[in-house]
Tab-separated table of C-alpha atoms in Angstrom:
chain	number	residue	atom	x	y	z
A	1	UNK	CA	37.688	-22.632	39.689
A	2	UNK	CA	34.356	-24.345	41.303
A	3	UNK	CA	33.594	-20.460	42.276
A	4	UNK	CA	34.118	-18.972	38.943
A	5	UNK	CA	31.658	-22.207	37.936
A	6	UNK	CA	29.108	-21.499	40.244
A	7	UNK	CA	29.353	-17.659	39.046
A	8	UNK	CA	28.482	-18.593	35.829
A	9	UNK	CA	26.199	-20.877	36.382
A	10	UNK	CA	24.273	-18.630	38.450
A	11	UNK	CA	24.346	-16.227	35.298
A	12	UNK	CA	23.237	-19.166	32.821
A	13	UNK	CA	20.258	-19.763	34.734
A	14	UNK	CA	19.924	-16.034	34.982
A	15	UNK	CA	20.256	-15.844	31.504
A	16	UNK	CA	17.351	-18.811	30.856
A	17	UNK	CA	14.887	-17.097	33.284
A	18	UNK	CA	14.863	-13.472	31.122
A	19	UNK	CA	14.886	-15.570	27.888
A	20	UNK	CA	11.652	-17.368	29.403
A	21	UNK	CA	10.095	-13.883	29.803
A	22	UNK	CA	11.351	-12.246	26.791
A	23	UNK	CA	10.006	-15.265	24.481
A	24	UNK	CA	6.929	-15.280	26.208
A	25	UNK	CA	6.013	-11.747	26.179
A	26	UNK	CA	7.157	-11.563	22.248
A	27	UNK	CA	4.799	-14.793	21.410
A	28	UNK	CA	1.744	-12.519	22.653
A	29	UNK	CA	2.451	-9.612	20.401
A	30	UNK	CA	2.081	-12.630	17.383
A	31	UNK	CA	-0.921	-11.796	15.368
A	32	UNK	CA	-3.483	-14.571	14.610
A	33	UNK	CA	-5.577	-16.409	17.238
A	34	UNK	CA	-5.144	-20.393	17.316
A	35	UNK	CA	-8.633	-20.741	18.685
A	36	UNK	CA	-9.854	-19.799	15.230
A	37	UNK	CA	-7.321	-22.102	13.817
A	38	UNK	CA	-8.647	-24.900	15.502
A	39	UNK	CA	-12.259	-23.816	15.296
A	40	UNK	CA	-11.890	-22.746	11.028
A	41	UNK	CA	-13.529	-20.796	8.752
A	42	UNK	CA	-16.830	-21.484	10.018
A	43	UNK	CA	-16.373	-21.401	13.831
A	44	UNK	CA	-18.675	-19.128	15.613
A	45	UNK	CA	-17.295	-16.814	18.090
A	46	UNK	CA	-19.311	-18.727	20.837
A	47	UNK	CA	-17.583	-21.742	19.750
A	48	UNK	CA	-13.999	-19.665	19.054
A	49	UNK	CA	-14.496	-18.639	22.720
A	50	UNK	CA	-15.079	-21.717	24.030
A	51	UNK	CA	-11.974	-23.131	22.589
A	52	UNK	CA	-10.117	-20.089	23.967
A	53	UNK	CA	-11.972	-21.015	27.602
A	54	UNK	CA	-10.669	-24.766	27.086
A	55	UNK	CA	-7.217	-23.907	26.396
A	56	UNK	CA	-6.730	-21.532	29.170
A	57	UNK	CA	-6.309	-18.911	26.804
A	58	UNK	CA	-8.523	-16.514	28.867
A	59	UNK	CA	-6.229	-16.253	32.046
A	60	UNK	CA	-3.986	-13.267	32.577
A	61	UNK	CA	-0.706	-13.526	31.270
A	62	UNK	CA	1.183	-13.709	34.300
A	63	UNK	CA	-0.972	-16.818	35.353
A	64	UNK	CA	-0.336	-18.568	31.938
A	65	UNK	CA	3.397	-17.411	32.212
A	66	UNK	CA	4.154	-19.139	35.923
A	67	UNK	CA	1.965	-22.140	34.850
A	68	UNK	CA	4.413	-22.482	31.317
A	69	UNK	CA	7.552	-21.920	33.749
A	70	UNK	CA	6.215	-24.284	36.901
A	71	UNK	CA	6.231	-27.039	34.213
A	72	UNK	CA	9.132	-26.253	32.526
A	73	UNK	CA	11.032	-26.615	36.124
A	74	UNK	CA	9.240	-30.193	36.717
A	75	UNK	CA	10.622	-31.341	33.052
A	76	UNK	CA	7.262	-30.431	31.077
A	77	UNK	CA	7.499	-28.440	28.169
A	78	UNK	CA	3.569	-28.318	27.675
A	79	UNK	CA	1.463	-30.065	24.791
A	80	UNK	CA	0.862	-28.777	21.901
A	81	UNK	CA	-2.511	-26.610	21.438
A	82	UNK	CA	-3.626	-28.428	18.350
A	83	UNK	CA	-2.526	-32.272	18.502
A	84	UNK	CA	-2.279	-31.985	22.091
A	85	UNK	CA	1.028	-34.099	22.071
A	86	UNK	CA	3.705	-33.544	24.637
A	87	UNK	CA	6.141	-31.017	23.009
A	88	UNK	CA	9.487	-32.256	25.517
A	89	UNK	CA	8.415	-35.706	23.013
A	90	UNK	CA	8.562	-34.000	19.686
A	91	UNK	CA	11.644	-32.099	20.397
A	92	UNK	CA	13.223	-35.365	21.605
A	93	UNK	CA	12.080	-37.112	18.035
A	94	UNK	CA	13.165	-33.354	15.844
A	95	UNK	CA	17.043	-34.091	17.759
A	96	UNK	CA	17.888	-37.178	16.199
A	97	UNK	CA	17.869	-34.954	12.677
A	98	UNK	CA	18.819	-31.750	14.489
A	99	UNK	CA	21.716	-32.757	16.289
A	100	UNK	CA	23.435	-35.247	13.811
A	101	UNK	CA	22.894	-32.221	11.194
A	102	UNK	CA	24.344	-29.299	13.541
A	103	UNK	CA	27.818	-31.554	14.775
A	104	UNK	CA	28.471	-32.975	10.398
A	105	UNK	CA	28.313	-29.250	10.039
A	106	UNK	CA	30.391	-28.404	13.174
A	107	UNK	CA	33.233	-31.043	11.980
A	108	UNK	CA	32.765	-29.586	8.290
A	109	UNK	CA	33.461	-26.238	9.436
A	110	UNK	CA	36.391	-27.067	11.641
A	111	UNK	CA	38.024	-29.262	8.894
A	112	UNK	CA	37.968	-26.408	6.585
A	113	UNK	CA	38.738	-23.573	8.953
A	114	UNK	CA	41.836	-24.602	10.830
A	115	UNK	CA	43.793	-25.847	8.466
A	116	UNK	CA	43.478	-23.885	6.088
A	117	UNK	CA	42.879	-20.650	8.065
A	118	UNK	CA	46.624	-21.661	9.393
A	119	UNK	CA	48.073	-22.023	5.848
A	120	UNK	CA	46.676	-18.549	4.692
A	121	UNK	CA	48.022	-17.219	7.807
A	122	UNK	CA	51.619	-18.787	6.933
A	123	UNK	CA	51.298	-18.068	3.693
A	124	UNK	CA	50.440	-14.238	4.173
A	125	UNK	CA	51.689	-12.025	1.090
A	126	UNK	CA	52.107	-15.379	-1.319
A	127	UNK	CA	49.727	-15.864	-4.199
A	128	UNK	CA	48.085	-19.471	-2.131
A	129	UNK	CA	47.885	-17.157	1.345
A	130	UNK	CA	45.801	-14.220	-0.813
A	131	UNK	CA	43.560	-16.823	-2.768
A	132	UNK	CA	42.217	-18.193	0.894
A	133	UNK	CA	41.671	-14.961	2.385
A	134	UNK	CA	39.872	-13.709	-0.536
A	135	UNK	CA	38.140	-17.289	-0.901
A	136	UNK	CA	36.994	-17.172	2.812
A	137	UNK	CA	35.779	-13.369	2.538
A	138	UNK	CA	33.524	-14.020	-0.677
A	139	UNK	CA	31.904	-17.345	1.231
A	140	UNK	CA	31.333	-16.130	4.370
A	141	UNK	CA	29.384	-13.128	2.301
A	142	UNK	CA	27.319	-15.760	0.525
A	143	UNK	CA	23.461	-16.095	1.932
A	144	UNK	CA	23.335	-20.385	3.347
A	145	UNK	CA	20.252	-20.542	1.313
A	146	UNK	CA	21.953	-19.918	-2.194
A	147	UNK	CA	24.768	-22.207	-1.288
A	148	UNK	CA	22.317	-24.589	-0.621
A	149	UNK	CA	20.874	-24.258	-4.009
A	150	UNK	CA	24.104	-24.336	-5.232
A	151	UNK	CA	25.436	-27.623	-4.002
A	152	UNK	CA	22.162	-28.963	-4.952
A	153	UNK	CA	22.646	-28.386	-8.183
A	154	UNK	CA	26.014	-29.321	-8.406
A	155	UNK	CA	25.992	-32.749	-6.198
A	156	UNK	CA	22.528	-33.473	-6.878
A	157	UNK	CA	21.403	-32.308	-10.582
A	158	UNK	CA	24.316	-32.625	-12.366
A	159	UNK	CA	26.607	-35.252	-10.586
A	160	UNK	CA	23.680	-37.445	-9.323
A	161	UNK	CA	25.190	-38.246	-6.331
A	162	UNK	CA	23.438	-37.172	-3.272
A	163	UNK	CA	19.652	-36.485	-2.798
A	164	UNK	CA	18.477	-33.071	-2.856
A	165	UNK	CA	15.305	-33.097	-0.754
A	166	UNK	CA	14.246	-35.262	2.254
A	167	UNK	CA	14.824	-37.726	4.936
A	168	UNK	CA	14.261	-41.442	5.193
A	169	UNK	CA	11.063	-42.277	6.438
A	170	UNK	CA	12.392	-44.619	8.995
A	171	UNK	CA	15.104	-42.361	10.133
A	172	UNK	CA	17.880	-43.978	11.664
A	173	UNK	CA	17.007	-47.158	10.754
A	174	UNK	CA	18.421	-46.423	7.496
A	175	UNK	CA	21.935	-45.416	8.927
A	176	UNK	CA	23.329	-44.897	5.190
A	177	UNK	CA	20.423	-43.409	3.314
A	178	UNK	CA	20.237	-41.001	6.339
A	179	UNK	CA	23.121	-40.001	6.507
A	180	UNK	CA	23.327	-39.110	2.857
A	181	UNK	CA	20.032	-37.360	3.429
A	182	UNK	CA	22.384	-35.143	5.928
A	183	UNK	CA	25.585	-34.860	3.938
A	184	UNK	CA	24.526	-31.449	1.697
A	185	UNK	CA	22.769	-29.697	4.601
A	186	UNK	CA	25.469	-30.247	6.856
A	187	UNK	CA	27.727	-29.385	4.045
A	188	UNK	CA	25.878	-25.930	3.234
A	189	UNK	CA	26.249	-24.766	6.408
A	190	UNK	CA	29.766	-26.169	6.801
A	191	UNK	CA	30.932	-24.149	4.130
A	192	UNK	CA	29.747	-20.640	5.045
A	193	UNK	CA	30.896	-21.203	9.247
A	194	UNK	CA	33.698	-22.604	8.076
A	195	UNK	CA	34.610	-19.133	5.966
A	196	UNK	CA	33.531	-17.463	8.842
A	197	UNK	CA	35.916	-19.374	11.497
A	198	UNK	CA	38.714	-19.282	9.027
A	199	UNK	CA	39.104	-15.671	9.013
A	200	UNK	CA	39.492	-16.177	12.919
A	201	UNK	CA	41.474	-18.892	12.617
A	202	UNK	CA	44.013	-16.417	10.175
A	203	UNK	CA	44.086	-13.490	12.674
A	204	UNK	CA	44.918	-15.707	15.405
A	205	UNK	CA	47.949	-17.412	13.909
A	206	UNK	CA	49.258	-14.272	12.840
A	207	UNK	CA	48.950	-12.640	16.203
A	208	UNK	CA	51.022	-16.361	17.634
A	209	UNK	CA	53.425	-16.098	14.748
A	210	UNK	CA	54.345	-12.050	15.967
A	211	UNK	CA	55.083	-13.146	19.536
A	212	UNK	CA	58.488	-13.195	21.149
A	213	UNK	CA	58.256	-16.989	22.238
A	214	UNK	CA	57.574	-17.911	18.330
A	215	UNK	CA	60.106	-15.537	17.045
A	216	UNK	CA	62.672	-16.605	19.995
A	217	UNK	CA	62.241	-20.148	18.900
A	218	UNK	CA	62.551	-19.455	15.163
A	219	UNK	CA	65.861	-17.624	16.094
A	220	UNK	CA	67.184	-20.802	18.037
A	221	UNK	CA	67.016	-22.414	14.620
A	222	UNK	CA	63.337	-23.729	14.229
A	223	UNK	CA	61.515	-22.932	11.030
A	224	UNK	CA	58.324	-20.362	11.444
A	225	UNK	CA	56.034	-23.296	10.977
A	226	UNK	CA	57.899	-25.670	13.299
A	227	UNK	CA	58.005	-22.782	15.366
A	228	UNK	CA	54.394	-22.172	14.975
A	229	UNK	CA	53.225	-25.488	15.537
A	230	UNK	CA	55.230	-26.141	18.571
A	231	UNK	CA	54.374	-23.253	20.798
A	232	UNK	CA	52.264	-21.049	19.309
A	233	UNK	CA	49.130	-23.779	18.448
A	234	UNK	CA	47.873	-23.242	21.762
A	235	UNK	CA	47.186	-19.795	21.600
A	236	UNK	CA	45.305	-20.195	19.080
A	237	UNK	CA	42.948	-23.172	19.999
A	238	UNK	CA	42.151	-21.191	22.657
A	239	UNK	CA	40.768	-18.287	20.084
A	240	UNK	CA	39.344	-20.939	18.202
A	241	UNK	CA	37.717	-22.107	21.139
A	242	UNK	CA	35.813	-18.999	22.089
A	243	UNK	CA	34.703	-18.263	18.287
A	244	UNK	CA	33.293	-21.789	18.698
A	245	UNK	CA	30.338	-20.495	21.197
A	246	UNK	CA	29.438	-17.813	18.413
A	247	UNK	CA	29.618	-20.254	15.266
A	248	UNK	CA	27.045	-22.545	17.293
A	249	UNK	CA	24.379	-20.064	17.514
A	250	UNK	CA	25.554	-19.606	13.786
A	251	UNK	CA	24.473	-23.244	12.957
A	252	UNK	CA	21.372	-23.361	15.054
A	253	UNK	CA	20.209	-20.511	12.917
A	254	UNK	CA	21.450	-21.738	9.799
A	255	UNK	CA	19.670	-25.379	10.886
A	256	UNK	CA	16.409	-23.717	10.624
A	257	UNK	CA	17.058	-21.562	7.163
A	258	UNK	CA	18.155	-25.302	6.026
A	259	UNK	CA	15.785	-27.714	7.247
A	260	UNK	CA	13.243	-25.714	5.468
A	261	UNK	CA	15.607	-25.585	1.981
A	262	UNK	CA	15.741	-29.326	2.655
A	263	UNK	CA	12.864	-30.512	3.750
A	264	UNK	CA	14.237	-32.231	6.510
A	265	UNK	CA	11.918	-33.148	9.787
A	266	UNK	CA	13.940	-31.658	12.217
A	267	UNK	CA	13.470	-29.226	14.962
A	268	UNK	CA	14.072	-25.664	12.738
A	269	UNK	CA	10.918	-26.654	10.223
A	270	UNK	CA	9.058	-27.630	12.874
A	271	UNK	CA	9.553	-24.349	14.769
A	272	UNK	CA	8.502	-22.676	11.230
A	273	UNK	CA	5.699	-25.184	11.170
A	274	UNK	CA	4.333	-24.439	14.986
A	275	UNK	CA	4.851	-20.247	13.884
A	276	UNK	CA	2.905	-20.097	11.397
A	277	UNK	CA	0.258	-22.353	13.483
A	278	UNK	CA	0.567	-20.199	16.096
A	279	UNK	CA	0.665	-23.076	18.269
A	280	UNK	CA	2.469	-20.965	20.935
A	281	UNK	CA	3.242	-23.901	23.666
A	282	UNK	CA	5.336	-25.933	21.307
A	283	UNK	CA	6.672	-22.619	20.268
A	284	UNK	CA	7.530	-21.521	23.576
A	285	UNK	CA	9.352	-24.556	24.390
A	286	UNK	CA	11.345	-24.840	21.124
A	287	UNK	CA	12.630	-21.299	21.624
A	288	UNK	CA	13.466	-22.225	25.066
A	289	UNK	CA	15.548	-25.286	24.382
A	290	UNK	CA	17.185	-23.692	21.713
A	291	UNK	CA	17.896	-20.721	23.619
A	292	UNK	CA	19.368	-22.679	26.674
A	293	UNK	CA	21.238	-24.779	24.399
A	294	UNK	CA	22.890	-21.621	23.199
A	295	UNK	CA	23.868	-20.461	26.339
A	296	UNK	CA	24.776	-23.858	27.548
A	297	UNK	CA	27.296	-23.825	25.130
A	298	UNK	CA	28.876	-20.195	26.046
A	299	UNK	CA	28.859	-21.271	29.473
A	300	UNK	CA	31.001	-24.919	28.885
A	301	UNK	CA	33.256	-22.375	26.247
A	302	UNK	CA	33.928	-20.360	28.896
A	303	UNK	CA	34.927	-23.223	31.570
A	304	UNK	CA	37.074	-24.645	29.167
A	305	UNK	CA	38.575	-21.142	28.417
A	306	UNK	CA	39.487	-20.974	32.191
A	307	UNK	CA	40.646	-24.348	32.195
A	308	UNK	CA	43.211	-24.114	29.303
A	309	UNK	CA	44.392	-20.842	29.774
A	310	UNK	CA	46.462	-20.102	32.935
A	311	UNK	CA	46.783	-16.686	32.637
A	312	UNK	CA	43.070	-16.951	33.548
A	313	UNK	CA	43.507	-19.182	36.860
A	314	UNK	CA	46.103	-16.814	37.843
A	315	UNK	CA	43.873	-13.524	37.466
């Protein structure tokens, strides 16, 4: 097991060093110069290149590529190119809406997605079994930004009781208000992983229920379900569990699409923000974090995998 671990470990970091190079090369090709930015509409180009000569924008890219990576390795994520504040510090302060917002969305979809993607499993051929299959095909379909818009105007407009846009200017300090701030976003994208995972959720029961140790156990006298819920379970947490890496990436993307929708100060609208500014070390570092976080995740996923599974110890 530790040398499985250190195999993919060695991969993650692998993984991290081409996504450094990949993100960096693809920032370049960005039009728009942030020299300009900073200089505006009435900057010279003597003064446009002397910003460009301040901010090390004039080294070859392999110089400003090894100086972004040395720092990275030492903990620092660079400063931003047009407040000049540290970007590992923004990121930190973009989490505590980020992170709250991606696990109320993680527990949403889970909540919705087992259970239920059980039932419609058990319930194959019966009018409730159809219903959730259909149900969970039509929402996964459904763009996150419309059933944002939706559930705004439902909860919000009409029922009154959530907000719509926004997040408490003291954050956290407001424990309720913020968390109400969180409840729709989180429940948007909630909704449409959850559909997603269902579907996965169906297939893998199914497969468990068709096995000879469920069907051997249903013969002894157990009831499908009893049957089901006694042996086969496992087999399918551990499907569950490697869907899980995927819907992650799911809700990082989703958390940008949303924040935006919602107005919410977290890490995705700030990575629109820093795009559009072209501010490309905050950029860098954004992509980075949320690209190793990714990966991070596959890798755990795939520990635990081993771990639970002994079919996979064995090979």
């Amino acid at each position: 097991m530790i040398r499985y671990a250190l195999t993919r470990a060695a991969l993650l970091l692998v993984g991290l060093f081409v996504a450094s190079v990949l993100i960096f090369l693809s920032l370049r090709v960005l039009p728009g110069d942030v020299a300009q930015l900073i200089a505006g509409s009435e900057g010279t180009p003597a003064q446009v290149a002397a910003i460009r000569e301040s901010l090390g924008l004039n080294e070859p890219a392999i110089t400003q590529y090894f100086g972004w990576i040395g720092g990275v390795l030492t903990g620092d994520l660079g400063s931003s190119l047009l407040t000049g504040s540290s970007v590992a510090t923004e990121l930190a302060q973009k989490a505590q809406v980020t992170v709250p917002l991606g696990i109320l969305a993680l527990t949403i979809a889970l909540i919705i997605s087992v259970p239920l993607g059980v039932l419609s499993a058990l319930r194959r051929g019966r009018p409730g079994g159809t219903a959730l299959s259909v149900a969970s095909q039509a929402l996964a379909a459904v763009p996150v930004v419309w059933a944002g818009m939706m559930l705004v105007v439902v909860f919000a407009v009409w029922l009154g009781w959530l907000p719509a846009q926004g997040f408490p200017r003291d954050g956290w300090a407001e424990p309720g208000a913020a968390l109400r701030a969180l409840i729709l976003p989180a429940l948007t994208i909630g909704v449409v992983e959850g559909a997603m995972l269902l579907r996965f959720v169906r297939s893998a029961t199914l497969q468990a229920i068709g096995q000879d140790y469920v069907r051997t156990a249903a013969a002894k006298g157990l009831t499908r379900t009893t049957a089901l819920l006694r042996h086969g379970l496992p087999n399918v947490g551990l499907s569950v569990i490697t869907v899980l890496g995927l819907q992650v990436a799911g809700i990082v993307v989703g958390a940008v699409v949303i924040e935006q929708l919602f107005t919410l100060p977290g890490i995705g609208r700030m990575l629109v923000t820093d795009v559009g500014n072209r501010d490309l070390p905050k950029v860098q570092g954004e992509l980075l974090v949320l690209t190793g976080f990714v990966l991070l995740v596959g890798f755990l996923v795939d520990l635990l995998h081993r771990l639970i599974d002994p079919r996979q110890r064995e090979s």
